[in-house]
Coordinates of C-alpha atoms in Angstrom, one line a residue:
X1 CA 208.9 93.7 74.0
X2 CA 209.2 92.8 70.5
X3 CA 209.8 90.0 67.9
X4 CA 211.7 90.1 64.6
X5 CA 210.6 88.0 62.0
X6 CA 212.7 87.9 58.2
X7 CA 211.9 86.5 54.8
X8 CA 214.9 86.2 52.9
X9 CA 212.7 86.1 49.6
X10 CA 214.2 85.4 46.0
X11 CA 213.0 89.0 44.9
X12 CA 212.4 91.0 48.2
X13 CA 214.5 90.5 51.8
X14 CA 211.7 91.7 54.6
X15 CA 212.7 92.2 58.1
X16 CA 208.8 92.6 60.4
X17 CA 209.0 93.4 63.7
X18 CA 205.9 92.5 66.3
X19 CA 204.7 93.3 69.5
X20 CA 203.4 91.4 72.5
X21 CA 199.9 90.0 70.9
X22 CA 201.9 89.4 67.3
X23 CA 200.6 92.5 65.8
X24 CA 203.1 93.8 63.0
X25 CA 203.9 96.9 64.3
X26 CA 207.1 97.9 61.3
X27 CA 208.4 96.1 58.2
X28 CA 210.1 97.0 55.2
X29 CA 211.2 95.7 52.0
X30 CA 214.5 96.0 49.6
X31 CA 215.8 94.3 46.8
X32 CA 217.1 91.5 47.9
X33 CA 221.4 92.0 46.7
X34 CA 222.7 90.0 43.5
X35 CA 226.2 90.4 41.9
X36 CA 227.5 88.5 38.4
X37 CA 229.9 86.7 39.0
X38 CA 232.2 84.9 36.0
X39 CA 229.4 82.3 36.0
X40 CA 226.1 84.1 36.5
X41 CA 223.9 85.5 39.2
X42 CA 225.2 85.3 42.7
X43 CA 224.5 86.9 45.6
X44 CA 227.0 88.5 48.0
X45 CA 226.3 86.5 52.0
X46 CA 228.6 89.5 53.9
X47 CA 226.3 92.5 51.9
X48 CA 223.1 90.5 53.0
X49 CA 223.3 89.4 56.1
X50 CA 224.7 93.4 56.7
X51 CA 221.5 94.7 55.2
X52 CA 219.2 92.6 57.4
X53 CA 220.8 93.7 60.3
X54 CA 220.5 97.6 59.1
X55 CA 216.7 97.0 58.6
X56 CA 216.7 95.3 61.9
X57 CA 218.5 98.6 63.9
X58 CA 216.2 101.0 61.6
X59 CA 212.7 98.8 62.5
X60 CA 213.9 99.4 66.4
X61 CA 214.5 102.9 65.9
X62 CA 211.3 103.9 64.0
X63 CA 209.2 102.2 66.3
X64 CA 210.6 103.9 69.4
X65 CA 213.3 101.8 71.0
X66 CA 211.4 100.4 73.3
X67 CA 213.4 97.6 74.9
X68 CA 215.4 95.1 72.9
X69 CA 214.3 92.7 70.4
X70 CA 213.8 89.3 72.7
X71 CA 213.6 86.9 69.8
X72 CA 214.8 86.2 66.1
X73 CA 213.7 83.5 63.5
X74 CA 214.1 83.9 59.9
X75 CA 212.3 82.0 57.0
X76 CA 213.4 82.3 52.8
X77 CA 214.8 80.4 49.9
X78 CA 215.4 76.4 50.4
X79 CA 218.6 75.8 48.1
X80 CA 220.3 78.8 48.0
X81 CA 223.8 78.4 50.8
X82 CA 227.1 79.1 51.3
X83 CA 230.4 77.5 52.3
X84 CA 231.5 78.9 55.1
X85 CA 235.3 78.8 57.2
X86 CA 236.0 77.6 61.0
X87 CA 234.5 81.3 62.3
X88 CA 231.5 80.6 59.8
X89 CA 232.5 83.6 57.7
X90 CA 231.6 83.1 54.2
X91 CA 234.4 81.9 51.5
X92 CA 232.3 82.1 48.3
X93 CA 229.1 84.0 47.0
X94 CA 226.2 82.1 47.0
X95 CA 224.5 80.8 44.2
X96 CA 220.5 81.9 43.2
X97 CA 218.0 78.6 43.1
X98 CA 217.0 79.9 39.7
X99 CA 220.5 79.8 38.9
X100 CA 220.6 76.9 35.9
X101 CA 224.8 76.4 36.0
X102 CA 224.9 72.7 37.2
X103 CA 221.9 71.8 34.9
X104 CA 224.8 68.9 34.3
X105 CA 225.7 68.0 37.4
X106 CA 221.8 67.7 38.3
X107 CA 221.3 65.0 34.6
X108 CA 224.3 63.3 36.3
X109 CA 223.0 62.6 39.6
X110 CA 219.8 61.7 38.9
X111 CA 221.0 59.2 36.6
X112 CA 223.4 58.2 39.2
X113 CA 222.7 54.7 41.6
X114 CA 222.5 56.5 44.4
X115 CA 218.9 58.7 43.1
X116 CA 215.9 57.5 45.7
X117 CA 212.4 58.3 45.6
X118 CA 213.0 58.9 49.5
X119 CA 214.5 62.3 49.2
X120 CA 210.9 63.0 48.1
X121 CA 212.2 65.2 45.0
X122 CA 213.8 64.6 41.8
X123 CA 217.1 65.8 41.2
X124 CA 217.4 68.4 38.8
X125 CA 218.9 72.1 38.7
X126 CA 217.9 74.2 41.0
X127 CA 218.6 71.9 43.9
X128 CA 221.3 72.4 46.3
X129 CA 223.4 68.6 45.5
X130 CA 223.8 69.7 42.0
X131 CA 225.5 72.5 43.1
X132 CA 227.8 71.0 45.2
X133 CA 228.9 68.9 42.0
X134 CA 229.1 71.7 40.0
X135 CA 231.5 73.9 42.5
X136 CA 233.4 70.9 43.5
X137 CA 234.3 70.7 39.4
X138 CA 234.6 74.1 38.5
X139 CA 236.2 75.6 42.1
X140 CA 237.7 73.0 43.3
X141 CA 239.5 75.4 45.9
X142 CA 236.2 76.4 47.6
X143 CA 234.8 72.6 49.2
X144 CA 238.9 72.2 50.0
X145 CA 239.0 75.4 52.2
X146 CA 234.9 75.1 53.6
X147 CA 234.6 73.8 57.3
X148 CA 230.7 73.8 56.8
X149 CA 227.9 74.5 54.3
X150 CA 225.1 76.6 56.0
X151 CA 222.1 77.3 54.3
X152 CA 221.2 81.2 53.1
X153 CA 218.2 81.2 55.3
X154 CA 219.6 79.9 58.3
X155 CA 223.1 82.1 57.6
X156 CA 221.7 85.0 60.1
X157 CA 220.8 83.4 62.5
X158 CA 224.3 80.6 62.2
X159 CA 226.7 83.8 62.4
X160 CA 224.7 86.0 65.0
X161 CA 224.6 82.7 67.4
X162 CA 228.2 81.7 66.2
X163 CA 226.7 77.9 66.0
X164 CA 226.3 76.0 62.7
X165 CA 222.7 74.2 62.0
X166 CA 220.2 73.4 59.1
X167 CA 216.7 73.6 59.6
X168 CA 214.8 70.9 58.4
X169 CA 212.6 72.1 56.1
X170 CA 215.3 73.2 54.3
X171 CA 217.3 70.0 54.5
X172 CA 214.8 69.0 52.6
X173 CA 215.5 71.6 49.5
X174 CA 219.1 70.0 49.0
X175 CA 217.7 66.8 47.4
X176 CA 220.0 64.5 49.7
X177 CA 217.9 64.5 52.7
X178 CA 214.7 61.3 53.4
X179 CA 211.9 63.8 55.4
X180 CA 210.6 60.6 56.7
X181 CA 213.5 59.7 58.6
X182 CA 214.7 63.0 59.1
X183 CA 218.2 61.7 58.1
X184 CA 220.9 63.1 55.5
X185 CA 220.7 59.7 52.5
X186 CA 224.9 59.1 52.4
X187 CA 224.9 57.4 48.8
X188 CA 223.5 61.2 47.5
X189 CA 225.7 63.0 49.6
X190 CA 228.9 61.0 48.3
X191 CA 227.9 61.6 45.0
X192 CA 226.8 65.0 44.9
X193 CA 230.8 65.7 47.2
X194 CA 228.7 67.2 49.5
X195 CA 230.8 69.3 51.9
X196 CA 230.3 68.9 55.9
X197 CA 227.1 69.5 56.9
X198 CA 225.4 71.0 60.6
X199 CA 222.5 69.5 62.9
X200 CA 219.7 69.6 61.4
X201 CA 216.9 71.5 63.6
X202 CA 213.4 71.8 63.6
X203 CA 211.5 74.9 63.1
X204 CA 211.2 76.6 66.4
X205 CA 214.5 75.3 67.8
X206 CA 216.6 78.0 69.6
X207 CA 219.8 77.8 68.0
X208 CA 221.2 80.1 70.9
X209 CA 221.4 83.8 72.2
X210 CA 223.0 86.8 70.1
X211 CA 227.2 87.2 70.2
X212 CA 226.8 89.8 66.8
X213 CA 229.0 93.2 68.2
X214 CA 227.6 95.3 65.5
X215 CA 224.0 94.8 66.7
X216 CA 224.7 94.6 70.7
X217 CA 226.4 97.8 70.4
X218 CA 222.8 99.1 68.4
X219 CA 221.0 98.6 71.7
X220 CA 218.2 96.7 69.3
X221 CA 219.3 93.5 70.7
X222 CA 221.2 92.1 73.7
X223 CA 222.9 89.1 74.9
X224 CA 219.2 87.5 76.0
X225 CA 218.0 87.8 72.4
X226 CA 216.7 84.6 71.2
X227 CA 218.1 83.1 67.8
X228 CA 215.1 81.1 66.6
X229 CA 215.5 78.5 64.0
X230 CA 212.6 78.7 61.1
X231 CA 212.7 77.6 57.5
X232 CA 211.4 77.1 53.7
X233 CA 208.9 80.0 53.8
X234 CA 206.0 78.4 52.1
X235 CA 206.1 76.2 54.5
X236 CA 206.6 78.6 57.5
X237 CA 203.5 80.9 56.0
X238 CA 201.7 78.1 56.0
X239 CA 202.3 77.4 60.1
X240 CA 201.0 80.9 60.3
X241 CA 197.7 79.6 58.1
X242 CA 197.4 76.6 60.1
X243 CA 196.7 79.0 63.3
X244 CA 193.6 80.5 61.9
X245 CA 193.0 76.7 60.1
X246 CA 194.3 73.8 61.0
X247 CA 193.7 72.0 57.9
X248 CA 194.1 74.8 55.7
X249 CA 196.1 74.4 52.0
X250 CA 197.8 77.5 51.1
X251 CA 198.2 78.6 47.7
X252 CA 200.8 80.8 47.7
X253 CA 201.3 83.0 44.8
X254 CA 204.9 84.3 44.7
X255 CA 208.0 84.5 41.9
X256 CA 206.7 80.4 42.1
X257 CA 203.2 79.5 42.8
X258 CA 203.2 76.7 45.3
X259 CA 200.2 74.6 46.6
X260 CA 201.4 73.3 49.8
X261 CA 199.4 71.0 52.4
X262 CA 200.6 68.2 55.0
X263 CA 200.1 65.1 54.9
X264 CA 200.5 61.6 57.8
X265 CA 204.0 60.5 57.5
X266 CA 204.3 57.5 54.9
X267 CA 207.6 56.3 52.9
X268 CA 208.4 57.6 49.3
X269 CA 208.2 54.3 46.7
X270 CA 208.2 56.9 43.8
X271 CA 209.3 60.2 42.5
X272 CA 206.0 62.7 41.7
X273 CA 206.3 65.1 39.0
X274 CA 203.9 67.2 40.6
X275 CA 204.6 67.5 43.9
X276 CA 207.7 68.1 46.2
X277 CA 207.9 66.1 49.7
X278 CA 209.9 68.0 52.5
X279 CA 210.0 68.0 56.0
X280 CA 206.8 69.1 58.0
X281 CA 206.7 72.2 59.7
X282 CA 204.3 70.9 61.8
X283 CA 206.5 68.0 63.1
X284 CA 208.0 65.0 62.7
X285 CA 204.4 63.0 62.7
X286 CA 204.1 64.8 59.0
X287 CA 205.2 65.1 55.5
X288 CA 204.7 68.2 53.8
X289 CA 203.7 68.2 50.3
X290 CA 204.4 71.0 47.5
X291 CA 203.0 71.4 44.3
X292 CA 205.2 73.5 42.3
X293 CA 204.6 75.8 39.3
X294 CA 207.3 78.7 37.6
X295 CA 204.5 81.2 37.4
X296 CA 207.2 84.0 36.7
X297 CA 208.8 81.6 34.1
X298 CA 205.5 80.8 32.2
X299 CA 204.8 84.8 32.3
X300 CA 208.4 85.2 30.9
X301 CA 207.6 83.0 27.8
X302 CA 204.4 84.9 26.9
X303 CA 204.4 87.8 24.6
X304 CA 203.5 90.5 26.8
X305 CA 205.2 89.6 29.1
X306 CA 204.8 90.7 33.4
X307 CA 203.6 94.2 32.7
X308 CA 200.4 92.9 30.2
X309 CA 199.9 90.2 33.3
X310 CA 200.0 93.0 35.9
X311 CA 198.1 95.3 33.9
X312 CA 195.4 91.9 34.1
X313 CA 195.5 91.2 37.3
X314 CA 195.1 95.3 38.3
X315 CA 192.1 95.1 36.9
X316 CA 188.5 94.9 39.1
X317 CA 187.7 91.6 36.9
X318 CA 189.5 89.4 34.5
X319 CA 188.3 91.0 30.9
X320 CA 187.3 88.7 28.3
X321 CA 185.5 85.0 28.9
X322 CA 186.8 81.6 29.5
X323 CA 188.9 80.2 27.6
X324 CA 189.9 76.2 26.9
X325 CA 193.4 75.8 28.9
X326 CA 193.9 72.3 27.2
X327 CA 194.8 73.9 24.0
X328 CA 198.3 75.3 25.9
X329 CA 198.1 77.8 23.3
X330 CA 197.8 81.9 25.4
X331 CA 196.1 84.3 22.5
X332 CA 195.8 87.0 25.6
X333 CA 196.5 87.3 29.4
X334 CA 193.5 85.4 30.5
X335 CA 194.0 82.5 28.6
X336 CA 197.5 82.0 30.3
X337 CA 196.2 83.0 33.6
X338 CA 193.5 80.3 33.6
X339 CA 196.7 77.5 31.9
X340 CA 198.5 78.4 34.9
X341 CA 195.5 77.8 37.5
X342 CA 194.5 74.7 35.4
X343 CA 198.0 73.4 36.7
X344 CA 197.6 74.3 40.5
X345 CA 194.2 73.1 40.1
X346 CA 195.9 69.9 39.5
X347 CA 198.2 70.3 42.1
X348 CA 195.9 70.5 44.8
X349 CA 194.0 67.2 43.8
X350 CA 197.3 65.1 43.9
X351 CA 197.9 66.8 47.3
X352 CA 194.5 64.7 48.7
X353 CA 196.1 61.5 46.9
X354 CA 198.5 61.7 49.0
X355 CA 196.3 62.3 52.6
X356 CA 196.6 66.0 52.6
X357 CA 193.1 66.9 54.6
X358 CA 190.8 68.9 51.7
X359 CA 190.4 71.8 54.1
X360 CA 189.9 75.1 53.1
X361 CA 192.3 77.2 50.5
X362 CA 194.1 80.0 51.3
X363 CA 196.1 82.4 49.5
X364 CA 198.9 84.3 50.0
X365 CA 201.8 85.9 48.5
X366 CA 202.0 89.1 46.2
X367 CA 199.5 87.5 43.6
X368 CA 197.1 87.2 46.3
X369 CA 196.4 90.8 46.2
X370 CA 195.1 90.8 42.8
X371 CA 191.0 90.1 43.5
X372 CA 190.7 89.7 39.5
X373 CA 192.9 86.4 39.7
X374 CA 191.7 85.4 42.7
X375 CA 187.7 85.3 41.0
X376 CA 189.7 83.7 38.3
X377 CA 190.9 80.8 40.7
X378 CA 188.0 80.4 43.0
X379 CA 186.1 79.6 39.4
X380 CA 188.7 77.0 38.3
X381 CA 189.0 75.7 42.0
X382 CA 185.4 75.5 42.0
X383 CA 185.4 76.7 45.7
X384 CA 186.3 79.6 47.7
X385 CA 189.1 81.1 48.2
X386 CA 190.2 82.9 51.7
X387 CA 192.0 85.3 51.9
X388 CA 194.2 86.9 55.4
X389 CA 194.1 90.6 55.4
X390 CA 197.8 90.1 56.9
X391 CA 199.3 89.1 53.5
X392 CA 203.7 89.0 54.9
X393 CA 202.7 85.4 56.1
X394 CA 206.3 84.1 55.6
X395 CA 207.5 87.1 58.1
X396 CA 204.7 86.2 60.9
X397 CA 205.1 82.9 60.4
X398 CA 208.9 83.3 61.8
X399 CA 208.1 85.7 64.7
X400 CA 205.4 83.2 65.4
X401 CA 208.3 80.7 66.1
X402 CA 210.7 82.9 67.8
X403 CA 207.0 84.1 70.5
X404 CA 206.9 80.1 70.9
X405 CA 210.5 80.1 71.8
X406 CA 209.7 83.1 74.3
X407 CA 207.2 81.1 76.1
X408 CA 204.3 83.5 74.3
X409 CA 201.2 81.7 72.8
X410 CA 201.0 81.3 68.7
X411 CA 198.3 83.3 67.7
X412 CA 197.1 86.6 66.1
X413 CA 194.1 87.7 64.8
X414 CA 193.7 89.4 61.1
X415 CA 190.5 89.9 59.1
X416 CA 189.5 87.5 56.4
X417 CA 188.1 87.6 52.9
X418 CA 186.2 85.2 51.1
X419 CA 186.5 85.2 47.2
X420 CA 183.9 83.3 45.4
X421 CA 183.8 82.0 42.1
X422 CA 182.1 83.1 39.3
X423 CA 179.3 80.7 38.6
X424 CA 178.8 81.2 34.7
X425 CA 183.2 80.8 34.6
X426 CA 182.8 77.6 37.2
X427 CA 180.5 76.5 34.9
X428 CA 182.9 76.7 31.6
X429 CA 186.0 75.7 33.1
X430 CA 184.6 72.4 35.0
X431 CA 183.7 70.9 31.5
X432 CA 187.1 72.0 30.2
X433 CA 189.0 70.5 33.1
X434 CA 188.7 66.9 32.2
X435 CA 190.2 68.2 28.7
X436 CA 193.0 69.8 29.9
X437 CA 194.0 66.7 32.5
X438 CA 193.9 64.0 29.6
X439 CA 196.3 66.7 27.9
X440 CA 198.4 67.2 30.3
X441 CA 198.9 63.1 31.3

């Protein structure tokens, strides 16, 4: 018996499969598929959603066709979707979260009467109501011919269960949704010509069984397979954290490093620069809160570039000594290195401000396997960083959701590092800090 997890990643589209004590037992990677089309980067929904299910039927084979997959969930991008017909087929390509196009239409709402503080994030480009605005301007003919907008993440799933939903995490990611209510906020959605909309789900949810021909006919699933729904994958790595600690924030290092924790429920009075509000994954008893920094943006900007920063980070230790982040000014790798954990630094104390437990950190994403930057971190954080040997968190953290829905119990066992920090660089950088904040505010 086996679970499928997926990570529909902005770089990389992972498909994990697991056995009966949620031990990864296959997964593989590919580029995840992008197109221009007359406006940009896009990304083709039919050539996707075929992939995952090739990676699916080749993850079955390889690891000996032993019985069918009994359980699905997938977890990826938050604004990325796609408008969709009556039979949920896909009408348009979808359009990249990185993807700045309705930079205009974003100005517009957020100066517009109906912006609130309780969608818990500001309204600018990359999120999903902007791009309603935008497509509802420039093709016109696509909102007139959609029966429903589905989200990328949730597509899979949506078209192999032939039933429409949003999970909520994602909701979240449009800009038009209040996580403490758990309701879609009608002013935005007006305003932003939002198209129709599905259910919106929790994570773990079973959306329903599979109807897909293609992959009945594989033998890798059959009509019992459960369609699971999951989410935003910080978030959903972070459920697979929460397993080994409860009151863990994660600190995951990916295209964008995001500090996440969650925090009691409360209302939003105000928009936070800092930090994103969304939907718990952990329920509706929670908010979860995101601190958000373009670590492949900042990289972009500096001279070298991501090969000198890889070329860093490969290293056994981060060369040179501390340098002054406040200064904002990067003479090498380190110095940006340490500007950029300055910032999540700073991320992770507004987290406690807002009652995020100050529990252990842990680290994940592809950064996480560099041990220079995580010495480099653990010195800034002035704590210890852990570190789960198991580093595809946002593909365990699915198949954990689909074993829930298959009855199964939550957990798995991986081996656990501890990165200290240097106590000379903890030293240096704590008298720094207090420089770089009164910069920064």
């Amino acid at each position: 018996m086996s679970i499928c997890g997926i990570d529909m990643g902005t770089t990389n589209l992972k498909v994990a499969l697991f056995d009966d004590a949620n031990r990864m037992v296959w997964i593989k990677s590919v580029p995840t598929p992008r197109i221009e089309d007359r406006f940009g980067v896009a990304t083709d929904v039919r050539k996707l959603v075929e992939m995952v299910e090739d990676l699916m039927i080749e993850g079955w084979d390889e690891t000996g066709r032993r019985g069918p997959i009994v359980a699905i969930s997938t977890a990826g991008v938050g604004e990325d979707g796609v408008y969709v017909d009556e039979n949920l087929d896909p009408i348009a390509f979808s359009i990249p979260w990185f993807d700045m196009r309705a930079s205009a239409e974003a100005r517009e709402l957020a100066q517009s009467e109906a912006a609130t503080p309780s969608a818990g994030v500001e309204m600018e480009p990359t999120r999903t109501a902007g791009r309603w605005l935008w497509t509802s301007k420039a093709l016109p003919e696509i909102p007139r011919q959609a029966h429903r907008w589905l989200c990328l993440t949730d597509y899979p799933l949506a078209i192999w269960a032939k039933k429409d939903f949003v999970s909520d995490t994602l909701a979240s990611r449009t800009g038009c949704f209040d996580p403490t209510t758990r309701e879609w906020i009608e002013p935005l959605l007006r305003e932003s010509r939002a198209p129709a909309l599905p259910q919106v789900v929790p994570a773990g949810t079973v959306i329903g069984t599979m109807e897909r021909e293609r992959l009945l006919a594989s033998g890798a699933v059959n009509a019992n397979t459960l369609l699971v729904a999951g989410g935003h994958d910080h978030p959903v790595a972070a459920h697979a954290i929460h397993k080994m600690a409860a009151d863990a924030r994660v600190d995951s290092m990916g295209t964008a490093n995001v500090i996440y924790g969650d925090a009691p429920r409360f209302e939003m009075s105000a928009f936070d620069p800092q930090i994103a509000f969304s939907a718990s994954i952990e329920g509706p008893d929670k908010i979860g809160c995101l601190g958000v920094f373009e670590f492949t943006g900042a990289v972009n900007k500096f001279s070298g570039g991501m090969a000198a920063i890889r070329g860093e980070m490969a290293l056994p230790r981060i060369a040179g000594v501390p340098g002054n982040p406040a200064r904002g000014q990067f003479a090498n790798e380190r110095e940006l290195l340490e500007w950029a954990t300055f910032n999540a630094r700073r991320m992770l104390e507004k987290l406690a401000r807002y009652g995020v437990p100050e529990g252990p950190v842990y680290a994940t994403g592809g950064w996480s396997r560099s041990r220079a930057l995580l010495e480099l971190r653990a010195s800034i954080f002035g704590r210890e960083i852990y570190v789960p040997e198991e580093r595809e968190l946002s593909v365990l953290g699915a198949a954990l959701f689909a074993a829930e829905a298959t009855g199964r119990k939550s957990v798995f066992e991986t081996p656990v590092s501890v990165v200290e920090p240097n106590p000379t660089w903890m030293t240096v950088y704590g008298d720094f800090y207090p420089q770089f904040l009164e910069q920064r505010n």
